[in-house]
Amino acid sequence: MSKTKRPEASGTVMLRCAHHALMLPPPEEALAESPTWLRGRGPVYFADGPVTLVMALEEEASTSHPLMIEAHAEVLLIWAKLANDLLGTTPLEAPERKRMGFNVLVFCTELASALHSERFGPKISPDLRNRALEVVAQATLQTGACLVATVRDYQASLS
């Protein structure tokens, strides 16, 4: 049986751990693609192996967890700021808003899930936890603003 080589992920590595990397999409795709954790080893991480933050935390040494949570929060803050910039430059119905809103929402829920996890949450330092919760709150506000037209359309469909 022959193995086909998987394509390497494109983008920028924000953080590399023993078994995972937090990858940012290339700048030209930042409004359409979400950052993601990818499984891999050494210098090679594959685009077809995304995992959530909690899944990555489960597979990494506990000494890596604070750095992983901090990096995830930092990237989420960057994406929330991109969403805010998008809100200031596009009309309410712009399709870019919907895509960005869902990308920020998914990435935000990954961090919220890790903070709420009984396995990881209690081990997070209070300072890091508070900073991460502030980022989750800010990202949630940007998500809501990006998805307001989507929510309006959904509510109209119920009538």
Tab-separated table of N, CA and C in Angstrom:
chain	number	residue	atom	x	y	z
A	1	MET	N	0.848	-1.165	0.000
A	1	MET	CA	0.000	0.000	0.000
A	1	MET	C	0.897	1.231	0.000
A	2	SER	N	0.664	2.126	-0.925
A	2	SER	CA	1.481	3.329	-0.996
A	2	SER	C	0.826	4.449	-0.212
A	3	LYS	N	1.659	5.244	0.372
A	3	LYS	CA	1.152	6.391	1.117
A	3	LYS	C	1.318	7.629	0.260
A	4	THR	N	0.277	8.445	0.238
A	4	THR	CA	0.397	9.712	-0.469
A	4	THR	C	0.793	10.774	0.542
A	5	LYS	N	1.650	11.638	0.123
A	5	LYS	CA	2.113	12.705	0.998
A	5	LYS	C	1.033	13.767	1.108
A	6	ARG	N	0.730	14.137	2.331
A	6	ARG	CA	-0.247	15.196	2.567
A	6	ARG	C	0.411	16.552	2.335
A	7	PRO	N	-0.358	17.527	1.839
A	7	PRO	CA	0.233	18.853	1.635
A	7	PRO	C	0.511	19.528	2.970
A	8	GLU	N	1.586	20.281	3.022
A	8	GLU	CA	1.881	21.041	4.231
A	8	GLU	C	0.910	22.203	4.347
A	9	ALA	N	0.600	22.567	5.581
A	9	ALA	CA	-0.276	23.700	5.825
A	9	ALA	C	0.440	24.977	5.402
A	10	SER	N	-0.310	25.901	4.840
A	10	SER	CA	0.280	27.185	4.503
A	10	SER	C	-0.131	28.196	5.551
A	11	GLY	N	0.671	29.191	5.728
A	11	GLY	CA	0.371	30.213	6.717
A	11	GLY	C	1.552	30.424	7.636
A	12	THR	N	1.278	31.015	8.778
A	12	THR	CA	2.301	31.359	9.746
A	12	THR	C	2.090	30.563	11.022
A	13	VAL	N	3.156	29.998	11.547
A	13	VAL	CA	3.077	29.287	12.819
A	13	VAL	C	3.171	30.320	13.935
A	14	MET	N	2.119	30.389	14.744
A	14	MET	CA	2.106	31.304	15.885
A	14	MET	C	2.792	30.664	17.098
A	15	LEU	N	2.550	29.363	17.266
A	15	LEU	CA	3.158	28.622	18.367
A	15	LEU	C	3.342	27.183	17.919
A	16	ARG	N	4.494	26.626	18.217
A	16	ARG	CA	4.764	25.226	17.895
A	16	ARG	C	5.032	24.494	19.212
A	17	CYS	N	4.287	23.432	19.433
A	17	CYS	CA	4.479	22.584	20.609
A	17	CYS	C	5.008	21.233	20.139
A	18	ALA	N	5.107	20.271	21.030
A	18	ALA	CA	5.664	18.966	20.669
A	18	ALA	C	4.849	18.264	19.587
A	19	HIS	N	3.506	18.378	19.664
A	19	HIS	CA	2.654	17.617	18.748
A	19	HIS	C	1.675	18.483	17.950
A	20	HIS	N	1.652	19.782	18.193
A	20	HIS	CA	0.682	20.665	17.541
A	20	HIS	C	1.306	22.021	17.228
A	21	ALA	N	0.690	22.693	16.278
A	21	ALA	CA	1.081	24.069	15.973
A	21	ALA	C	-0.185	24.899	15.807
A	22	LEU	N	-0.148	26.119	16.291
A	22	LEU	CA	-1.225	27.070	16.058
A	22	LEU	C	-0.869	27.823	14.788
A	23	MET	N	-1.651	27.589	13.744
A	23	MET	CA	-1.367	28.163	12.427
A	23	MET	C	-2.326	29.304	12.111
A	24	LEU	N	-1.762	30.370	11.572
A	24	LEU	CA	-2.549	31.486	11.062
A	24	LEU	C	-2.629	31.337	9.553
A	25	PRO	N	-3.785	31.647	8.976
A	25	PRO	CA	-3.858	31.574	7.515
A	25	PRO	C	-2.976	32.653	6.887
A	26	PRO	N	-2.632	32.485	5.619
A	26	PRO	CA	-1.863	33.534	4.943
A	26	PRO	C	-2.639	34.856	4.998
A	27	PRO	N	-1.938	35.995	5.016
A	27	PRO	CA	-2.611	37.290	5.141
A	27	PRO	C	-3.743	37.508	4.137
A	28	GLU	N	-3.559	37.039	2.902
A	28	GLU	CA	-4.591	37.259	1.883
A	28	GLU	C	-5.853	36.434	2.151
A	29	GLU	N	-5.779	35.481	3.089
A	29	GLU	CA	-6.940	34.655	3.427
A	29	GLU	C	-7.481	34.939	4.826
A	30	ALA	N	-6.925	35.928	5.506
A	30	ALA	CA	-7.270	36.183	6.908
A	30	ALA	C	-8.743	36.508	7.130
A	31	LEU	N	-9.396	37.141	6.160
A	31	LEU	CA	-10.810	37.467	6.335
A	31	LEU	C	-11.720	36.284	6.038
A	32	ALA	N	-11.193	35.268	5.371
A	32	ALA	CA	-12.025	34.138	4.973
A	32	ALA	C	-11.709	32.850	5.723
A	33	GLU	N	-10.531	32.743	6.288
A	33	GLU	CA	-10.125	31.512	6.959
A	33	GLU	C	-9.841	31.781	8.432
A	34	SER	N	-9.973	30.760	9.206
A	34	SER	CA	-9.754	30.867	10.646
A	34	SER	C	-8.387	30.318	11.025
A	35	PRO	N	-7.792	30.860	12.087
A	35	PRO	CA	-6.604	30.219	12.629
A	35	PRO	C	-7.014	28.828	13.133
A	36	THR	N	-6.071	27.924	13.242
A	36	THR	CA	-6.411	26.588	13.715
A	36	THR	C	-5.202	25.888	14.320
A	37	TRP	N	-5.485	24.938	15.184
A	37	TRP	CA	-4.465	24.059	15.723
A	37	TRP	C	-4.341	22.883	14.780
A	38	LEU	N	-3.123	22.545	14.415
A	38	LEU	CA	-2.871	21.402	13.542
A	38	LEU	C	-1.993	20.393	14.261
A	39	ARG	N	-2.286	19.131	14.020
A	39	ARG	CA	-1.498	18.054	14.599
A	39	ARG	C	-0.299	17.779	13.696
A	40	GLY	N	0.839	17.507	14.289
A	40	GLY	CA	2.031	17.192	13.516
A	40	GLY	C	3.234	17.072	14.408
A	41	ARG	N	4.357	16.809	13.809
A	41	ARG	CA	5.612	16.690	14.555
A	41	ARG	C	6.717	17.388	13.774
A	42	GLY	N	7.657	17.900	14.516
A	42	GLY	CA	8.807	18.526	13.870
A	42	GLY	C	8.384	19.698	13.005
A	43	PRO	N	9.032	19.850	11.861
A	43	PRO	CA	8.744	21.011	11.013
A	43	PRO	C	7.513	20.834	10.124
A	44	VAL	N	6.865	19.650	10.149
A	44	VAL	CA	5.769	19.391	9.206
A	44	VAL	C	4.438	19.295	9.944
A	45	TYR	N	3.505	20.139	9.563
A	45	TYR	CA	2.144	20.119	10.084
A	45	TYR	C	1.221	20.090	8.874
A	46	PHE	N	0.192	19.286	8.961
A	46	PHE	CA	-0.652	19.044	7.801
A	46	PHE	C	-1.975	19.783	7.883
A	47	ALA	N	-2.409	20.306	6.735
A	47	ALA	CA	-3.640	21.079	6.664
A	47	ALA	C	-4.876	20.214	6.863
A	48	ASP	N	-4.759	18.909	6.713
A	48	ASP	CA	-5.945	18.066	6.843
A	48	ASP	C	-6.098	17.479	8.245
A	49	GLY	N	-5.372	17.979	9.208
A	49	GLY	CA	-5.459	17.454	10.558
A	49	GLY	C	-5.773	18.489	11.607
A	50	PRO	N	-6.780	19.356	11.392
A	50	PRO	CA	-7.072	20.362	12.413
A	50	PRO	C	-7.684	19.725	13.655
A	51	VAL	N	-7.382	20.305	14.797
A	51	VAL	CA	-7.952	19.880	16.070
A	51	VAL	C	-8.360	21.134	16.837
A	52	THR	N	-9.197	20.955	17.834
A	52	THR	CA	-9.580	22.083	18.679
A	52	THR	C	-8.490	22.335	19.714
A	53	LEU	N	-8.588	23.470	20.376
A	53	LEU	CA	-7.636	23.786	21.441
A	53	LEU	C	-7.683	22.718	22.528
A	54	VAL	N	-8.862	22.287	22.937
A	54	VAL	CA	-8.978	21.281	23.995
A	54	VAL	C	-8.349	19.960	23.551
A	55	MET	N	-8.574	19.569	22.312
A	55	MET	CA	-7.952	18.344	21.809
A	55	MET	C	-6.431	18.467	21.843
A	56	ALA	N	-5.913	19.624	21.449
A	56	ALA	CA	-4.462	19.841	21.474
A	56	ALA	C	-3.936	19.825	22.911
A	57	LEU	N	-4.654	20.449	23.831
A	57	LEU	CA	-4.240	20.452	25.232
A	57	LEU	C	-4.174	19.030	25.786
A	58	GLU	N	-5.129	18.193	25.395
A	58	GLU	CA	-5.162	16.808	25.878
A	58	GLU	C	-3.925	16.026	25.439
A	59	GLU	N	-3.348	16.384	24.309
A	59	GLU	CA	-2.224	15.626	23.753
A	59	GLU	C	-0.862	16.244	24.050
A	60	GLU	N	-0.850	17.414	24.642
A	60	GLU	CA	0.423	18.087	24.946
A	60	GLU	C	0.734	17.993	26.437
A	61	ALA	N	1.995	18.145	26.774
A	61	ALA	CA	2.418	18.159	28.175
A	61	ALA	C	1.795	19.352	28.888
A	62	SER	N	1.467	19.163	30.146
A	62	SER	CA	0.812	20.234	30.903
A	62	SER	C	1.671	21.487	31.001
A	63	THR	N	2.969	21.346	30.870
A	63	THR	CA	3.846	22.523	30.912
A	63	THR	C	3.626	23.440	29.709
A	64	SER	N	3.055	22.901	28.632
A	64	SER	CA	2.773	23.706	27.437
A	64	SER	C	1.435	24.425	27.512
A	65	HIS	N	0.559	24.010	28.402
A	65	HIS	CA	-0.808	24.536	28.424
A	65	HIS	C	-0.908	26.051	28.583
A	66	PRO	N	-0.192	26.663	29.531
A	66	PRO	CA	-0.310	28.127	29.644
A	66	PRO	C	0.087	28.857	28.354
A	67	LEU	N	1.172	28.417	27.716
A	67	LEU	CA	1.592	29.055	26.461
A	67	LEU	C	0.553	28.866	25.364
A	68	MET	N	-0.050	27.690	25.320
A	68	MET	CA	-1.054	27.408	24.300
A	68	MET	C	-2.295	28.280	24.504
A	69	ILE	N	-2.742	28.402	25.742
A	69	ILE	CA	-3.921	29.217	26.036
A	69	ILE	C	-3.621	30.686	25.774
A	70	GLU	N	-2.435	31.123	26.178
A	70	GLU	CA	-2.042	32.519	25.934
A	70	GLU	C	-1.957	32.812	24.435
A	71	ALA	N	-1.369	31.922	23.658
A	71	ALA	CA	-1.262	32.116	22.207
A	71	ALA	C	-2.635	32.119	21.559
A	72	HIS	N	-3.516	31.218	21.997
A	72	HIS	CA	-4.861	31.170	21.442
A	72	HIS	C	-5.589	32.490	21.720
A	73	ALA	N	-5.470	32.990	22.954
A	73	ALA	CA	-6.111	34.259	23.315
A	73	ALA	C	-5.535	35.417	22.505
A	74	GLU	N	-4.236	35.431	22.306
A	74	GLU	CA	-3.589	36.491	21.529
A	74	GLU	C	-4.087	36.499	20.085
A	75	VAL	N	-4.181	35.316	19.488
A	75	VAL	CA	-4.670	35.220	18.111
A	75	VAL	C	-6.151	35.590	18.047
A	76	LEU	N	-6.920	35.164	19.026
A	76	LEU	CA	-8.340	35.525	19.055
A	76	LEU	C	-8.500	37.039	19.126
A	77	LEU	N	-7.681	37.701	19.907
A	77	LEU	CA	-7.731	39.161	19.993
A	77	LEU	C	-7.405	39.799	18.644
A	78	ILE	N	-6.427	39.261	17.948
A	78	ILE	CA	-6.085	39.765	16.612
A	78	ILE	C	-7.275	39.603	15.675
A	79	TRP	N	-7.918	38.433	15.711
A	79	TRP	CA	-9.066	38.196	14.824
A	79	TRP	C	-10.263	39.065	15.210
A	80	ALA	N	-10.430	39.338	16.497
A	80	ALA	CA	-11.506	40.247	16.929
A	80	ALA	C	-11.245	41.655	16.399
A	81	LYS	N	-9.991	42.069	16.389
A	81	LYS	CA	-9.644	43.381	15.846
A	81	LYS	C	-9.847	43.414	14.330
A	82	LEU	N	-9.511	42.322	13.645
A	82	LEU	CA	-9.789	42.250	12.204
A	82	LEU	C	-11.293	42.357	11.947
A	83	ALA	N	-12.074	41.689	12.774
A	83	ALA	CA	-13.530	41.761	12.638
A	83	ALA	C	-14.017	43.190	12.862
A	84	ASN	N	-13.455	43.857	13.846
A	84	ASN	CA	-13.841	45.243	14.112
A	84	ASN	C	-13.507	46.143	12.929
A	85	ASP	N	-12.334	45.945	12.335
A	85	ASP	CA	-11.951	46.715	11.151
A	85	ASP	C	-12.912	46.435	9.999
A	86	LEU	N	-13.293	45.189	9.834
A	86	LEU	CA	-14.229	44.805	8.785
A	86	LEU	C	-15.580	45.483	8.989
A	87	LEU	N	-16.023	45.569	10.234
A	87	LEU	CA	-17.296	46.220	10.536
A	87	LEU	C	-17.289	47.687	10.117
A	88	GLY	N	-16.134	48.330	10.242
A	88	GLY	CA	-16.029	49.737	9.896
A	88	GLY	C	-15.891	50.002	8.410
A	89	THR	N	-15.686	48.950	7.618
A	89	THR	CA	-15.418	49.169	6.187
A	89	THR	C	-16.378	48.443	5.249
A	90	THR	N	-17.355	47.721	5.812
A	90	THR	CA	-18.279	46.967	4.958
A	90	THR	C	-19.722	47.222	5.363
A	91	PRO	N	-20.652	47.082	4.414
A	91	PRO	CA	-22.067	47.254	4.752
A	91	PRO	C	-22.589	46.066	5.572
A	92	LEU	N	-23.724	46.241	6.194
A	92	LEU	CA	-24.325	45.247	7.081
A	92	LEU	C	-24.448	43.864	6.439
A	93	GLU	N	-24.835	43.810	5.162
A	93	GLU	CA	-25.062	42.529	4.494
A	93	GLU	C	-23.827	41.949	3.809
A	94	ALA	N	-22.680	42.529	3.984
A	94	ALA	CA	-21.473	42.048	3.308
A	94	ALA	C	-21.197	40.593	3.690
A	95	PRO	N	-20.992	39.727	2.691
A	95	PRO	CA	-20.745	38.312	2.998
A	95	PRO	C	-19.480	38.081	3.828
A	96	GLU	N	-18.524	38.996	3.728
A	96	GLU	CA	-17.298	38.864	4.518
A	96	GLU	C	-17.590	38.901	6.018
A	97	ARG	N	-18.619	39.668	6.395
A	97	ARG	CA	-18.974	39.763	7.811
A	97	ARG	C	-19.443	38.419	8.354
A	98	LYS	N	-20.248	37.724	7.567
A	98	LYS	CA	-20.762	36.421	8.009
A	98	LYS	C	-19.607	35.438	8.182
A	99	ARG	N	-18.733	35.369	7.203
A	99	ARG	CA	-17.605	34.443	7.258
A	99	ARG	C	-16.701	34.765	8.448
A	100	MET	N	-16.359	36.038	8.609
A	100	MET	CA	-15.503	36.443	9.716
A	100	MET	C	-16.195	36.179	11.050
A	101	GLY	N	-17.482	36.473	11.125
A	101	GLY	CA	-18.229	36.249	12.363
A	101	GLY	C	-18.199	34.797	12.796
A	102	PHE	N	-18.424	33.892	11.856
A	102	PHE	CA	-18.398	32.471	12.203
A	102	PHE	C	-16.982	32.008	12.545
A	103	ASN	N	-15.976	32.516	11.853
A	103	ASN	CA	-14.592	32.146	12.170
A	103	ASN	C	-14.207	32.585	13.577
A	104	VAL	N	-14.553	33.814	13.932
A	104	VAL	CA	-14.245	34.316	15.273
A	104	VAL	C	-15.056	33.530	16.308
A	105	LEU	N	-16.308	33.244	16.001
A	105	LEU	CA	-17.155	32.492	16.923
A	105	LEU	C	-16.566	31.119	17.236
A	106	VAL	N	-16.163	30.392	16.215
A	106	VAL	CA	-15.618	29.050	16.418
A	106	VAL	C	-14.316	29.115	17.215
A	107	PHE	N	-13.430	30.020	16.838
A	107	PHE	CA	-12.150	30.129	17.531
A	107	PHE	C	-12.359	30.577	18.977
A	108	CYS	N	-13.342	31.446	19.195
A	108	CYS	CA	-13.676	31.931	20.530
A	108	CYS	C	-14.218	30.802	21.407
A	109	THR	N	-15.095	29.977	20.848
A	109	THR	CA	-15.663	28.892	21.648
A	109	THR	C	-14.606	27.862	22.034
A	110	GLU	N	-13.572	27.713	21.224
A	110	GLU	CA	-12.487	26.802	21.591
A	110	GLU	C	-11.812	27.279	22.881
A	111	LEU	N	-11.552	28.577	22.965
A	111	LEU	CA	-10.917	29.122	24.167
A	111	LEU	C	-11.874	29.047	25.353
A	112	ALA	N	-13.125	29.409	25.147
A	112	ALA	CA	-14.115	29.340	26.229
A	112	ALA	C	-14.241	27.915	26.752
A	113	SER	N	-14.211	26.948	25.856
A	113	SER	CA	-14.307	25.547	26.251
A	113	SER	C	-13.118	25.130	27.113
A	114	ALA	N	-11.924	25.563	26.751
A	114	ALA	CA	-10.741	25.237	27.547
A	114	ALA	C	-10.808	25.890	28.929
A	115	LEU	N	-11.278	27.139	28.969
A	115	LEU	CA	-11.381	27.842	30.247
A	115	LEU	C	-12.422	27.195	31.152
A	116	HIS	N	-13.472	26.650	30.566
A	116	HIS	CA	-14.572	26.044	31.324
A	116	HIS	C	-14.307	24.580	31.672
A	117	SER	N	-13.385	23.956	30.989
A	117	SER	CA	-13.090	22.534	31.169
A	117	SER	C	-12.699	22.220	32.609
A	118	GLU	N	-13.286	21.173	33.157
A	118	GLU	CA	-12.908	20.743	34.504
A	118	GLU	C	-11.471	20.241	34.538
A	119	ARG	N	-10.996	19.753	33.412
A	119	ARG	CA	-9.637	19.220	33.353
A	119	ARG	C	-8.578	20.318	33.255
A	120	PHE	N	-8.852	21.369	32.492
A	120	PHE	CA	-7.843	22.398	32.249
A	120	PHE	C	-8.134	23.713	32.970
A	121	GLY	N	-9.392	24.077	33.095
A	121	GLY	CA	-9.772	25.358	33.685
A	121	GLY	C	-9.166	25.655	35.039
A	122	PRO	N	-9.292	24.731	36.002
A	122	PRO	CA	-8.747	25.010	37.340
A	122	PRO	C	-7.225	25.159	37.380
A	123	LYS	N	-6.529	24.663	36.391
A	123	LYS	CA	-5.068	24.728	36.373
A	123	LYS	C	-4.537	26.019	35.755
A	124	ILE	N	-5.430	26.820	35.190
A	124	ILE	CA	-5.035	28.079	34.548
A	124	ILE	C	-4.862	29.137	35.626
A	125	SER	N	-3.766	29.865	35.586
A	125	SER	CA	-3.526	30.894	36.598
A	125	SER	C	-4.632	31.940	36.541
A	126	PRO	N	-4.971	32.545	37.677
A	126	PRO	CA	-6.031	33.559	37.687
A	126	PRO	C	-5.767	34.723	36.720
A	127	ASP	N	-4.517	35.166	36.611
A	127	ASP	CA	-4.212	36.274	35.704
A	127	ASP	C	-4.459	35.887	34.247
A	128	LEU	N	-3.961	34.718	33.850
A	128	LEU	CA	-4.164	34.258	32.477
A	128	LEU	C	-5.644	34.014	32.220
A	129	ARG	N	-6.333	33.431	33.182
A	129	ARG	CA	-7.769	33.178	33.043
A	129	ARG	C	-8.535	34.485	32.830
A	130	ASN	N	-8.225	35.499	33.632
A	130	ASN	CA	-8.923	36.791	33.498
A	130	ASN	C	-8.640	37.447	32.153
A	131	ARG	N	-7.372	37.415	31.718
A	131	ARG	CA	-7.030	37.992	30.405
A	131	ARG	C	-7.773	37.248	29.294
A	132	ALA	N	-7.791	35.922	29.370
A	132	ALA	CA	-8.459	35.119	28.345
A	132	ALA	C	-9.970	35.370	28.346
A	133	LEU	N	-10.555	35.503	29.524
A	133	LEU	CA	-11.997	35.786	29.594
A	133	LEU	C	-12.323	37.157	29.006
A	134	GLU	N	-11.453	38.140	29.219
A	134	GLU	CA	-11.654	39.456	28.611
A	134	GLU	C	-11.611	39.365	27.089
A	135	VAL	N	-10.700	38.564	26.562
A	135	VAL	CA	-10.602	38.382	25.112
A	135	VAL	C	-11.851	37.677	24.587
A	136	VAL	N	-12.328	36.663	25.307
A	136	VAL	CA	-13.557	35.970	24.909
A	136	VAL	C	-14.721	36.961	24.851
A	137	ALA	N	-14.821	37.821	25.846
A	137	ALA	CA	-15.904	38.811	25.860
A	137	ALA	C	-15.799	39.769	24.678
A	138	GLN	N	-14.605	40.273	24.416
A	138	GLN	CA	-14.419	41.188	23.286
A	138	GLN	C	-14.736	40.494	21.968
A	139	ALA	N	-14.259	39.274	21.803
A	139	ALA	CA	-14.509	38.531	20.566
A	139	ALA	C	-15.994	38.240	20.390
A	140	THR	N	-16.688	37.969	21.480
A	140	THR	CA	-18.131	37.714	21.411
A	140	THR	C	-18.873	38.949	20.917
A	141	LEU	N	-18.466	40.119	21.366
A	141	LEU	CA	-19.096	41.361	20.895
A	141	LEU	C	-18.878	41.552	19.397
A	142	GLN	N	-17.654	41.291	18.932
A	142	GLN	CA	-17.369	41.440	17.508
A	142	GLN	C	-18.130	40.403	16.690
A	143	THR	N	-18.239	39.192	17.220
A	143	THR	CA	-18.989	38.143	16.536
A	143	THR	C	-20.441	38.553	16.362
A	144	GLY	N	-21.042	39.037	17.440
A	144	GLY	CA	-22.435	39.481	17.369
A	144	GLY	C	-22.634	40.570	16.332
A	145	ALA	N	-21.709	41.512	16.299
A	145	ALA	CA	-21.827	42.603	15.321
A	145	ALA	C	-21.667	42.080	13.891
A	146	CYS	N	-20.767	41.139	13.698
A	146	CYS	CA	-20.569	40.580	12.354
A	146	CYS	C	-21.787	39.776	11.890
A	147	LEU	N	-22.458	39.127	12.826
A	147	LEU	CA	-23.541	38.214	12.463
A	147	LEU	C	-24.936	38.814	12.610
A	148	VAL	N	-25.025	40.114	12.857
A	148	VAL	CA	-26.339	40.724	13.078
A	148	VAL	C	-27.262	40.548	11.867
A	149	ALA	N	-26.756	40.667	10.663
A	149	ALA	CA	-27.597	40.481	9.475
A	149	ALA	C	-28.043	39.024	9.351
A	150	THR	N	-27.166	38.096	9.706
A	150	THR	CA	-27.510	36.674	9.669
A	150	THR	C	-28.614	36.367	10.675
A	151	VAL	N	-28.515	36.931	11.855
A	151	VAL	CA	-29.544	36.736	12.881
A	151	VAL	C	-30.856	37.359	12.428
A	152	ARG	N	-30.782	38.545	11.869
A	152	ARG	CA	-31.996	39.208	11.371
A	152	ARG	C	-32.672	38.365	10.295
A	153	ASP	N	-31.898	37.826	9.367
A	153	ASP	CA	-32.452	36.984	8.300
A	153	ASP	C	-33.081	35.714	8.873
A	154	TYR	N	-32.431	35.139	9.869
A	154	TYR	CA	-32.984	33.943	10.506
A	154	TYR	C	-34.312	34.253	11.189
A	155	GLN	N	-34.346	35.352	11.923
A	155	GLN	CA	-35.584	35.738	12.632
A	155	GLN	C	-36.704	36.016	11.627
A	156	ALA	N	-36.369	36.627	10.506
A	156	ALA	CA	-37.364	36.897	9.463
A	156	ALA	C	-37.884	35.584	8.871
A	157	SER	N	-37.048	34.573	8.781
A	157	SER	CA	-37.482	33.294	8.216
A	157	SER	C	-38.463	32.571	9.114
A	158	LEU	N	-38.491	32.933	10.385
A	158	LEU	CA	-39.410	32.301	11.321
A	158	LEU	C	-40.807	32.903	11.260
A	159	SER	N	-40.913	34.064	10.671
A	159	SER	CA	-42.209	34.760	10.607
A	159	SER	C	-43.090	34.218	9.499
